[in-house]
Amino acid sequence: MTLIRNSYGKGRVRVMRVKRDSARHEVRELNVQVMLTGAFDAAYTEGDNRSVVATDSVKNIVNFLARDHVGAENEVFAGVIADHFLARYDHVSGVEVSASETKWSRILVDGAAHDHAFTLDGNGRPFVKLAATREARTLTSGVSGFTFLKTTESGWEDYWFDEATTLKPTADRLFATAMEAGWLWAGVPASYEAANAAIIAAALKVFATTYSPGVQNTMYLMGQAALAAVPEIAEISLACPNKHYLPIDLSPFGRSFDGQVFTPTDEPHGQIECTVGRG
């Protein structure tokens, strides 16, 4: 039997690059796959792994190249990855790099694009929920999976410490969430569509422009702002899973962190919920 062809590598290397060399940050979130071809036949036919670059090493290379090329456009970054493998490993004859981007757009605050706060492109799924009898009805509008982040002006400190605590305090972290929010109508606005947009805009303005000591406080302030913006709603309920972007430790490769390279992860996540009303 003949081994006709082979390739191997690392898939789903999720990396968030944050270029923060000025007050205006840029973010690029990628899901990268790197596949190698070359003199690897013996690993398949003989169990001889001496030529195999471990897939964990492939992941590490993507991560430290992300740190070295934080601001590179995606096409340029893919070329950097390929060039590294071809230059570093003589027995690698081919490299295939695939990268898909999660796109983020800047939040508009009073019509201006914010420096470090973003929403996910193609964002959220608006919903309506109506409960009606002959005697009464309640109407709720909202949005599901509305995703936004900011790259600074967020921290988590002075929380409960005991024998189960391993998380380290920080005054500067990346804050991201995919919000579920619903608001209960007590009156009829001139336009539901315009009122819904005003609620989201008021909440996002607070998120973008207010330092966050924790998701809990930011949610409450966002709820307050929504109620102030649209007097026809009686209360607003928010659920904000804390989407984690974990700092990548690049110290084994002689590189500092500097808040620029993160691993996006969805599980497990903190789940924070609250309802804010006019009482």
Coordinates of C-alpha atoms in Angstrom, one line a residue:
M1 CA 0.0 0.0 0.0
T2 CA 1.2 3.5 -0.9
L3 CA 0.7 6.7 1.0
I4 CA -0.5 9.0 -1.8
R5 CA -0.5 12.4 -0.1
N6 CA -0.6 13.9 3.4
S7 CA -0.8 17.1 5.2
Y8 CA -1.4 18.2 8.8
G9 CA -1.5 21.3 11.0
K10 CA -3.6 23.2 13.5
G11 CA -7.2 24.4 13.0
R12 CA -9.3 26.8 14.9
V13 CA -6.5 28.9 16.3
R14 CA -8.5 31.8 17.5
V15 CA -6.6 35.0 18.0
M16 CA -7.7 38.6 18.7
R17 CA -5.1 41.2 17.7
V18 CA -5.5 44.6 19.3
K19 CA -3.4 47.4 17.9
R20 CA -3.2 49.9 20.7
D21 CA -0.2 52.1 19.9
S22 CA -2.4 55.2 20.0
A23 CA -5.7 56.2 21.6
R24 CA -7.6 54.8 18.6
H25 CA -7.4 51.0 18.8
E26 CA -7.8 48.6 15.9
V27 CA -9.1 45.0 16.4
R28 CA -8.8 42.0 14.2
E29 CA -10.3 38.7 15.3
L30 CA -9.3 35.7 13.3
N31 CA -9.9 31.9 13.2
V32 CA -6.8 30.5 11.6
Q33 CA -5.9 27.1 10.2
V34 CA -2.3 26.2 9.1
M35 CA -1.7 23.1 7.1
L36 CA 1.8 21.8 6.3
T37 CA 3.1 19.5 3.5
G38 CA 6.6 18.2 3.2
A39 CA 8.8 15.4 4.3
F40 CA 6.4 13.8 6.8
D41 CA 5.8 10.4 5.2
A42 CA 7.7 8.5 7.8
A43 CA 5.4 9.7 10.6
Y44 CA 2.5 8.0 8.8
T45 CA 4.3 4.9 7.4
E46 CA 6.8 4.2 10.2
G47 CA 5.6 6.1 13.2
D48 CA 8.8 8.2 13.1
N49 CA 7.8 11.7 14.3
R50 CA 11.3 13.3 14.2
S51 CA 10.4 15.6 11.3
V52 CA 6.9 16.6 12.7
V53 CA 6.5 20.1 14.0
A54 CA 4.0 19.6 16.8
T55 CA 0.6 21.1 16.1
D56 CA 0.8 22.9 19.5
S57 CA 4.0 24.5 18.1
V58 CA 2.0 25.6 15.1
K59 CA -0.5 27.3 17.4
N60 CA 2.3 29.0 19.3
I61 CA 3.9 30.3 16.1
V62 CA 0.6 31.8 15.0
N63 CA 0.2 33.5 18.4
F64 CA 3.7 35.0 18.6
L65 CA 3.6 36.1 14.9
A66 CA 0.3 37.8 15.8
R67 CA 2.1 39.7 18.6
D68 CA 4.9 40.7 16.1
H69 CA 2.5 41.8 13.4
V70 CA -0.5 43.2 15.4
G71 CA -1.5 45.8 12.8
A72 CA -0.9 43.7 9.7
E73 CA -3.9 43.3 7.3
N74 CA -5.2 39.7 7.2
E75 CA -3.7 38.9 3.8
V76 CA -0.3 40.2 4.9
F77 CA -0.5 38.2 8.2
A78 CA -1.3 35.0 6.3
G79 CA 1.8 35.6 4.2
V80 CA 3.9 36.2 7.4
I81 CA 2.8 32.8 8.7
A82 CA 3.6 31.0 5.5
D83 CA 7.0 32.7 5.2
H84 CA 7.9 31.8 8.7
F85 CA 7.3 28.1 8.2
L86 CA 9.1 28.0 4.8
A87 CA 12.1 29.9 6.1
R88 CA 12.4 28.1 9.5
Y89 CA 11.8 24.4 8.4
D90 CA 13.7 23.2 5.3
H91 CA 11.6 20.0 5.2
V92 CA 8.3 21.9 4.9
S93 CA 7.6 22.2 1.2
G94 CA 4.2 23.8 1.3
V95 CA 2.0 25.8 3.7
E96 CA -1.7 26.5 3.4
V97 CA -3.1 29.3 5.6
S98 CA -6.8 29.8 6.0
A99 CA -8.2 32.6 8.1
S100 CA -11.7 33.8 8.6
E101 CA -12.4 37.1 10.3
T102 CA -15.0 38.1 12.9
K103 CA -15.7 41.7 11.8
W104 CA -16.2 44.5 14.3
S105 CA -17.5 48.0 13.6
R106 CA -16.9 51.1 15.7
I107 CA -19.8 52.2 18.0
L108 CA -21.1 55.6 17.0
V109 CA -21.4 57.9 19.9
D110 CA -23.3 61.2 19.1
G111 CA -22.5 60.5 15.4
A112 CA -18.7 59.9 15.9
A113 CA -16.9 56.6 15.6
H114 CA -15.5 55.6 19.0
D115 CA -11.8 55.0 19.5
H116 CA -12.0 51.7 21.4
A117 CA -15.6 50.4 21.5
F118 CA -17.1 48.1 18.8
T119 CA -20.2 46.2 17.8
L120 CA -20.3 43.0 15.8
D121 CA -21.1 43.4 12.1
G122 CA -24.6 42.1 11.1
N123 CA -25.5 42.3 14.8
G124 CA -28.4 41.1 16.8
R125 CA -31.8 39.6 16.2
P126 CA -34.7 42.0 17.1
F127 CA -37.7 40.3 18.7
V128 CA -41.2 41.1 19.8
K129 CA -43.2 39.3 22.5
L130 CA -46.9 40.0 23.0
A131 CA -49.1 38.4 25.7
A132 CA -52.8 39.2 25.2
T133 CA -56.2 38.4 26.7
R134 CA -59.5 40.1 26.2
E135 CA -58.8 42.1 29.4
A136 CA -55.2 43.1 28.9
R137 CA -52.0 42.7 27.0
T138 CA -48.3 43.2 27.6
L139 CA -45.8 44.0 24.8
T140 CA -42.1 43.5 25.0
S141 CA -39.5 44.4 22.4
G142 CA -35.9 43.5 22.5
V143 CA -32.8 42.2 20.8
S144 CA -31.0 38.8 21.1
G145 CA -27.3 38.1 20.7
F146 CA -26.4 41.8 20.4
T147 CA -22.6 41.7 20.6
F148 CA -20.2 44.5 21.4
L149 CA -16.8 45.0 23.0
K150 CA -14.3 47.6 24.1
T151 CA -10.6 47.1 24.3
T152 CA -9.9 49.2 27.4
E153 CA -11.6 51.2 30.1
S154 CA -12.8 48.1 31.9
G155 CA -11.6 46.3 35.0
W156 CA -12.4 43.8 37.7
E157 CA -11.0 44.4 41.2
D158 CA -11.9 44.2 44.9
Y159 CA -14.0 41.0 44.5
W160 CA -14.4 38.3 47.1
F161 CA -11.2 36.3 47.7
D162 CA -11.1 32.9 49.3
E163 CA -9.5 29.5 48.7
A164 CA -11.4 29.0 45.4
T165 CA -10.1 32.3 43.9
T166 CA -7.5 32.1 41.1
L167 CA -8.5 35.0 39.0
K168 CA -6.1 38.0 39.3
P169 CA -7.5 41.6 39.6
T170 CA -7.0 44.0 36.7
A171 CA -7.8 47.6 36.0
D172 CA -7.5 47.2 32.3
R173 CA -9.2 44.3 30.5
L174 CA -11.1 43.7 27.2
F175 CA -14.8 43.6 27.9
A176 CA -17.1 41.8 25.4
T177 CA -20.6 40.4 25.6
A178 CA -23.5 39.1 23.5
M179 CA -26.4 40.8 25.2
E180 CA -30.0 39.6 25.5
A181 CA -32.2 42.6 26.3
G182 CA -36.0 43.1 26.5
W183 CA -38.0 46.2 27.4
L184 CA -41.6 46.3 28.6
W185 CA -43.8 48.9 27.0
A186 CA -46.0 51.0 29.2
G187 CA -46.9 53.5 26.5
V188 CA -47.0 53.8 22.7
P189 CA -44.1 55.7 21.1
A190 CA -44.4 57.7 18.0
S191 CA -42.3 55.0 16.3
Y192 CA -41.4 51.6 17.8
E193 CA -38.5 51.3 15.4
A194 CA -37.1 54.7 16.3
A195 CA -37.6 54.1 20.0
N196 CA -35.9 50.7 19.8
A197 CA -32.9 52.3 18.1
A198 CA -32.8 55.0 20.8
I199 CA -32.7 52.4 23.5
I200 CA -29.8 50.6 22.0
A201 CA -27.9 53.9 21.2
A202 CA -28.3 55.1 24.8
A203 CA -27.1 51.8 26.2
L204 CA -24.1 51.7 23.9
K205 CA -23.1 55.3 24.7
V206 CA -22.8 54.4 28.3
F207 CA -20.9 51.2 27.5
A208 CA -18.4 53.1 25.3
T209 CA -17.8 56.2 27.3
T210 CA -18.0 55.0 31.0
Y211 CA -15.2 53.1 32.8
S212 CA -16.6 49.7 33.8
P213 CA -15.6 48.3 37.2
G214 CA -17.6 45.2 36.3
V215 CA -20.3 43.9 34.0
Q216 CA -22.9 44.3 36.8
N217 CA -22.4 48.0 37.2
T218 CA -22.2 48.7 33.5
M219 CA -25.5 46.8 32.8
Y220 CA -27.3 48.8 35.5
L221 CA -26.0 52.1 34.0
M222 CA -27.0 51.0 30.5
G223 CA -30.5 50.2 31.8
Q224 CA -30.8 53.6 33.4
A225 CA -29.8 55.3 30.2
A226 CA -32.3 53.3 28.2
L227 CA -35.2 54.3 30.5
A228 CA -34.1 57.9 30.4
A229 CA -34.0 57.8 26.6
V230 CA -37.5 56.3 26.0
P231 CA -40.2 57.3 28.6
E232 CA -42.6 54.8 27.1
I233 CA -40.9 51.7 28.5
A234 CA -41.5 50.7 32.1
E235 CA -38.5 48.4 32.6
I236 CA -35.6 46.8 30.8
S237 CA -34.1 43.3 31.4
L238 CA -30.6 42.6 30.4
A239 CA -28.5 39.4 30.3
C240 CA -24.8 39.8 29.4
P241 CA -22.7 36.7 29.1
N242 CA -19.1 37.8 29.7
K243 CA -17.4 36.7 26.5
H244 CA -13.8 36.1 27.5
Y245 CA -10.7 37.1 25.6
L246 CA -7.9 35.5 27.5
P247 CA -4.4 37.1 27.4
I248 CA -1.9 34.8 25.6
D249 CA 1.3 34.3 27.6
L250 CA 4.1 34.9 25.1
S251 CA 6.9 35.1 27.7
P252 CA 8.3 31.7 26.7
F253 CA 9.0 33.2 23.3
G254 CA 10.6 36.4 24.6
R255 CA 7.5 38.6 23.9
S256 CA 5.6 40.8 26.3
F257 CA 1.8 40.9 26.4
D258 CA 1.0 44.6 26.4
G259 CA -2.8 44.0 25.9
Q260 CA -2.4 43.1 22.3
V261 CA -3.0 39.4 21.7
F262 CA -5.8 37.4 23.1
T263 CA -7.5 34.0 22.7
P264 CA -11.3 34.3 22.2
T265 CA -13.3 31.8 24.1
D266 CA -17.0 31.3 24.6
E267 CA -17.1 28.6 27.3
P268 CA -17.4 28.7 30.2
H269 CA -18.6 32.3 30.5
G270 CA -19.9 34.5 33.3
Q271 CA -23.6 35.0 33.1
I272 CA -24.8 38.4 34.5
E273 CA -28.5 39.5 34.5
C274 CA -30.5 42.3 35.9
T275 CA -33.8 44.2 35.4
V276 CA -33.9 48.0 35.8
G277 CA -37.3 49.8 36.3
R278 CA -38.7 53.1 37.3
G279 CA -39.8 52.3 40.8

